[in-house]
CSV table of C-alpha atoms in Angstrom, one decimal:
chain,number,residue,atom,x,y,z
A,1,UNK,CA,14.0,-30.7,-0.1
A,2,UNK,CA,12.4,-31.9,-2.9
A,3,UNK,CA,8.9,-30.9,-4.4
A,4,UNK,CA,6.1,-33.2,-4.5
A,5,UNK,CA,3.3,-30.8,-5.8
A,6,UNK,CA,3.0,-29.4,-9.4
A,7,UNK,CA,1.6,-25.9,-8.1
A,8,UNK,CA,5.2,-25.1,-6.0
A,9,UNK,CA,7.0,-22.0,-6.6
A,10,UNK,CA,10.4,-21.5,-4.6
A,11,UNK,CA,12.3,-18.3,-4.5
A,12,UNK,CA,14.8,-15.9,-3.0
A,13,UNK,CA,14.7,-12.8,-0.8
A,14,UNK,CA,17.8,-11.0,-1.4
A,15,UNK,CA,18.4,-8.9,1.7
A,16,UNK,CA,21.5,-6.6,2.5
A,17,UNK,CA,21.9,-4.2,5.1
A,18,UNK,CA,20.3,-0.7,4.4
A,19,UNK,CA,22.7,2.3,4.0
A,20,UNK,CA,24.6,4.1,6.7
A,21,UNK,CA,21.8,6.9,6.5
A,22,UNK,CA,18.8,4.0,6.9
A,23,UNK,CA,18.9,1.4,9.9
A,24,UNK,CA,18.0,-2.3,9.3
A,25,UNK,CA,17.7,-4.4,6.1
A,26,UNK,CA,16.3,-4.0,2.8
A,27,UNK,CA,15.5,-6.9,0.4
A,28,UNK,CA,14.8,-7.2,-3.4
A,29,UNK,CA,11.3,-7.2,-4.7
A,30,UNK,CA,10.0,-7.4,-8.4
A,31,UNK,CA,7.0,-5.9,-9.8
A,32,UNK,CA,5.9,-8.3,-12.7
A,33,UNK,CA,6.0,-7.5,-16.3
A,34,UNK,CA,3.4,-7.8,-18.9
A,35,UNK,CA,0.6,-5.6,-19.7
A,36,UNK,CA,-1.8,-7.5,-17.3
A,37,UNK,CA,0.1,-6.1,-14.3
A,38,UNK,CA,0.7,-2.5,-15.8
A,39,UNK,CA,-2.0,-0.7,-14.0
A,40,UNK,CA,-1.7,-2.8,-10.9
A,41,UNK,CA,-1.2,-0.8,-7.7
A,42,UNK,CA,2.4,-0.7,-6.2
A,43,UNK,CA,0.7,-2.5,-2.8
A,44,UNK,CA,0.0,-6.0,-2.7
A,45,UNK,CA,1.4,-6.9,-6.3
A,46,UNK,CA,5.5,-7.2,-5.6
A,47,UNK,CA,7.1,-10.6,-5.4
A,48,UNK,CA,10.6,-12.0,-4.6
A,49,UNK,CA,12.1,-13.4,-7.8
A,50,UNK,CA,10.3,-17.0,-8.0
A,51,UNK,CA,9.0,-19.4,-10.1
A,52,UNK,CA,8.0,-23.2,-10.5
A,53,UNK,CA,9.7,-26.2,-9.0
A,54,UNK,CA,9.8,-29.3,-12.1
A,55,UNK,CA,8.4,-32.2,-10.3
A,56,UNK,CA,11.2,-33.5,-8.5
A,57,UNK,CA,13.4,-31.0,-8.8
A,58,UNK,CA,15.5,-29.5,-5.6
A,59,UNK,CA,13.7,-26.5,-4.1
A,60,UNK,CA,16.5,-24.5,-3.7
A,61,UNK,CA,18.3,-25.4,-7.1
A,62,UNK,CA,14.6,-24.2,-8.4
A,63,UNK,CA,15.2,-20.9,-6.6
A,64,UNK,CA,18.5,-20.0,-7.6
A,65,UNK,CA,17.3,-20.8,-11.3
A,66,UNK,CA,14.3,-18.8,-11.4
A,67,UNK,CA,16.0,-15.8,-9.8
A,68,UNK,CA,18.5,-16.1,-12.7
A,69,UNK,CA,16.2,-16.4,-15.0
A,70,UNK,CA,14.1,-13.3,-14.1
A,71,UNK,CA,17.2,-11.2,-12.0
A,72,UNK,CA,20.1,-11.9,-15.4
A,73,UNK,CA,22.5,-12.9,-12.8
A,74,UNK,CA,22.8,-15.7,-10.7
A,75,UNK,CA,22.2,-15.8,-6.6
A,76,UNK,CA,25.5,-14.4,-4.9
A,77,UNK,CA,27.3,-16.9,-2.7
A,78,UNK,CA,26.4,-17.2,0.7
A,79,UNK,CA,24.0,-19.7,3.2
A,80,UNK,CA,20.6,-19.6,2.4
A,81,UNK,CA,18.3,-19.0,5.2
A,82,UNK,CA,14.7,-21.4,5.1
A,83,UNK,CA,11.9,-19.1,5.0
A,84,UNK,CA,9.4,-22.1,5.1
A,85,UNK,CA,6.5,-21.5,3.0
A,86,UNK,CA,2.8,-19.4,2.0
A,87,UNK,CA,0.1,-20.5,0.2
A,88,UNK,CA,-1.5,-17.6,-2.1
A,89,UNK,CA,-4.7,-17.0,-2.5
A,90,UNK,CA,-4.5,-19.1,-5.9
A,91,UNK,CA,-3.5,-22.1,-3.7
A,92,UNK,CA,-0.1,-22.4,-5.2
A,93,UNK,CA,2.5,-22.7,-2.5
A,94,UNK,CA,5.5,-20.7,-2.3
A,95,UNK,CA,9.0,-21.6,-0.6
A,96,UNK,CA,11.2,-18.9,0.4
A,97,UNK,CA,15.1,-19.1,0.5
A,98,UNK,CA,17.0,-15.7,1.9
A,99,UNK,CA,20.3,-14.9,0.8
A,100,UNK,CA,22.8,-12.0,1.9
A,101,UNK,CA,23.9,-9.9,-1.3
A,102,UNK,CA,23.7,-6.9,-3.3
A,103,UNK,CA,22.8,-6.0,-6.6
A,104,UNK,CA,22.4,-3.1,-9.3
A,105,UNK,CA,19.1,-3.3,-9.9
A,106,UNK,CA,19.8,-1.3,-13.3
A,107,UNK,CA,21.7,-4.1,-14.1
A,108,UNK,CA,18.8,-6.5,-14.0
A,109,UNK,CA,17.8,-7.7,-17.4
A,110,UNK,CA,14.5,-10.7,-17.0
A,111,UNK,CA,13.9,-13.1,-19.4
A,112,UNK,CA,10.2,-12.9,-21.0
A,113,UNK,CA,7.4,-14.7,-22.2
A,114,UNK,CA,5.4,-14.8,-25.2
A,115,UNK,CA,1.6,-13.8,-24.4
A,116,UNK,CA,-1.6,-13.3,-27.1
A,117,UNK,CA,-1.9,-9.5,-26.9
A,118,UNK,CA,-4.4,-7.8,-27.2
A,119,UNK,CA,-6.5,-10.5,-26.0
A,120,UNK,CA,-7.7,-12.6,-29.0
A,121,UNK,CA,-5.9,-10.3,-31.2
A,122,UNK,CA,-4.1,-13.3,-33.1
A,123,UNK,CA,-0.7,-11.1,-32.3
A,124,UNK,CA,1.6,-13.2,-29.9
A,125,UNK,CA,4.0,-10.4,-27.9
A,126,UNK,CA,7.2,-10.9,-25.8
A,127,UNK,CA,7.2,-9.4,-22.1
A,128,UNK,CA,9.7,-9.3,-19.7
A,129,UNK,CA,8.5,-11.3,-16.7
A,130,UNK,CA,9.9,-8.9,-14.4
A,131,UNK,CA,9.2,-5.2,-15.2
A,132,UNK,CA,11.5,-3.5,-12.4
A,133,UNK,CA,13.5,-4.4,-9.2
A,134,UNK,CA,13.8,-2.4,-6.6
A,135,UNK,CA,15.4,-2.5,-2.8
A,136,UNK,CA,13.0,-2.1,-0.1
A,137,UNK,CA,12.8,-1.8,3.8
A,138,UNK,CA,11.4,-3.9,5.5
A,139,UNK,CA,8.3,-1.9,6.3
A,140,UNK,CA,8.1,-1.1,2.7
A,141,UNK,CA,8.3,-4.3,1.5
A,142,UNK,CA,5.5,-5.2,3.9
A,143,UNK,CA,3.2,-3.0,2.0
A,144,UNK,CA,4.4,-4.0,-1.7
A,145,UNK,CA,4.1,-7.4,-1.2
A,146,UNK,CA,1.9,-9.8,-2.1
A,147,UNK,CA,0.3,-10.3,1.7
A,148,UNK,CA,1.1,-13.7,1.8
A,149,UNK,CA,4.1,-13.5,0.9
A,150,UNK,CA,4.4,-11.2,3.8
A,151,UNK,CA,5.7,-13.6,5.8
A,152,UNK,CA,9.0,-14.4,4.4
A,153,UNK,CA,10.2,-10.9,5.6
A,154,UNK,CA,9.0,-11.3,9.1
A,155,UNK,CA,11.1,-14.7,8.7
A,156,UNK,CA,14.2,-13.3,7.8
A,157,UNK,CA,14.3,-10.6,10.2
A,158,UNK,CA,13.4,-13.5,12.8
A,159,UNK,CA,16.5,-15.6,11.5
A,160,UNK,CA,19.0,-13.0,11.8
A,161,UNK,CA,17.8,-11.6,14.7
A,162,UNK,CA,18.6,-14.8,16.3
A,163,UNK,CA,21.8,-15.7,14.7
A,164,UNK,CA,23.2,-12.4,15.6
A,165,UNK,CA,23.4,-10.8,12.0
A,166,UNK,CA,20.5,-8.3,12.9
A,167,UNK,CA,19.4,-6.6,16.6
A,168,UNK,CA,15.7,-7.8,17.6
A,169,UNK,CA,14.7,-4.2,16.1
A,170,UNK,CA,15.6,-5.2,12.5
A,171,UNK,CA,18.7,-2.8,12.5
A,172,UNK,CA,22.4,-3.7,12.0
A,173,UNK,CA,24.3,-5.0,14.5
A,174,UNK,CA,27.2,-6.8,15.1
A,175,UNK,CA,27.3,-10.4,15.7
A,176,UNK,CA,26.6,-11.6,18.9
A,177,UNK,CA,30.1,-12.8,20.8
């Protein structure tokens, strides 16, 4: 895949199976830095780790930079699973790669921008573009994400449901034989 439009974001849904004493999956999600989004409710504003696509640039070599760029470490190894893609409300469109692995989230250092702050201040400030990471559920992650990006979970769960990685009720299971 390659992108075609300028307003394309791709990204990745990290996703590992919950902990003995939870059933199912959990995935990463990213609150975003900056004093814009500091007051911003926990529902509705998470995101998985994404950013643009350059204009001819690979999709997934887009996702697998940003989330290295805003995560501090790159994608673990593994087949990506297409999670197709949303259009926000903005109109941007948003591909969505998923990708087994685990991660420290205290180990996650973003990179950051420069932003004018306070408004019309003069003062330019770095922020980190990510403020936090966190591991979700599924159901959680339903709330705490952007809603259209809603989708990508459903997606996932869909995929490995049907490959066998994950029973139909989004808890662990062995492969299928």
């Amino acid at each position: 895949m390659t992108a075609t439009a300028s307003r394309c974001s791709a990204g990745i849904l990290l996703y590992r199976r919950a902990p003995a004493d939870r059933a199912g999956v959990e995935v990463l999600l990213v609150f975003p830095g900056g004093p814009i989004w500091a007051r911003k409710p926990d529902a509705g504003s998470w995101s998985l780790p994404k950013g643009l696509v350059e204009p001819g640039e690979d999709e997934w070599a887009a996702a697998r930079r940003e989330y290295a760029e805003e995560i501090g470490s790159p994608v673990p190894d593994g087949r990506p699973i297409e999670l197709g893609e949303v259009t926000l409300k903005s109109g941007k469109r948003v591909i969505g790669f998923g990708v087994a692995g685990d991660l420290d989230v205290a180990s996650v250092v973003s990179n950051t921008f420069d932003l004018m702050w306070p408004p019309r201040s003069g003062r330019m400030r770095a922020f980190p573009e990510i403020d936090r990471a966190e591991w979700c559920s599924t159901d959680l992650a339903r709330t705490r994400l952007n809603p259209a990006q809603v989708p990508f979970v459903d997606r996932l769960l869909e995929a490995l449901a049907s490959s066998g990685d994950v029973a139909d009720s989004g808890d662990p299971a062995a492969p299928a034989d």
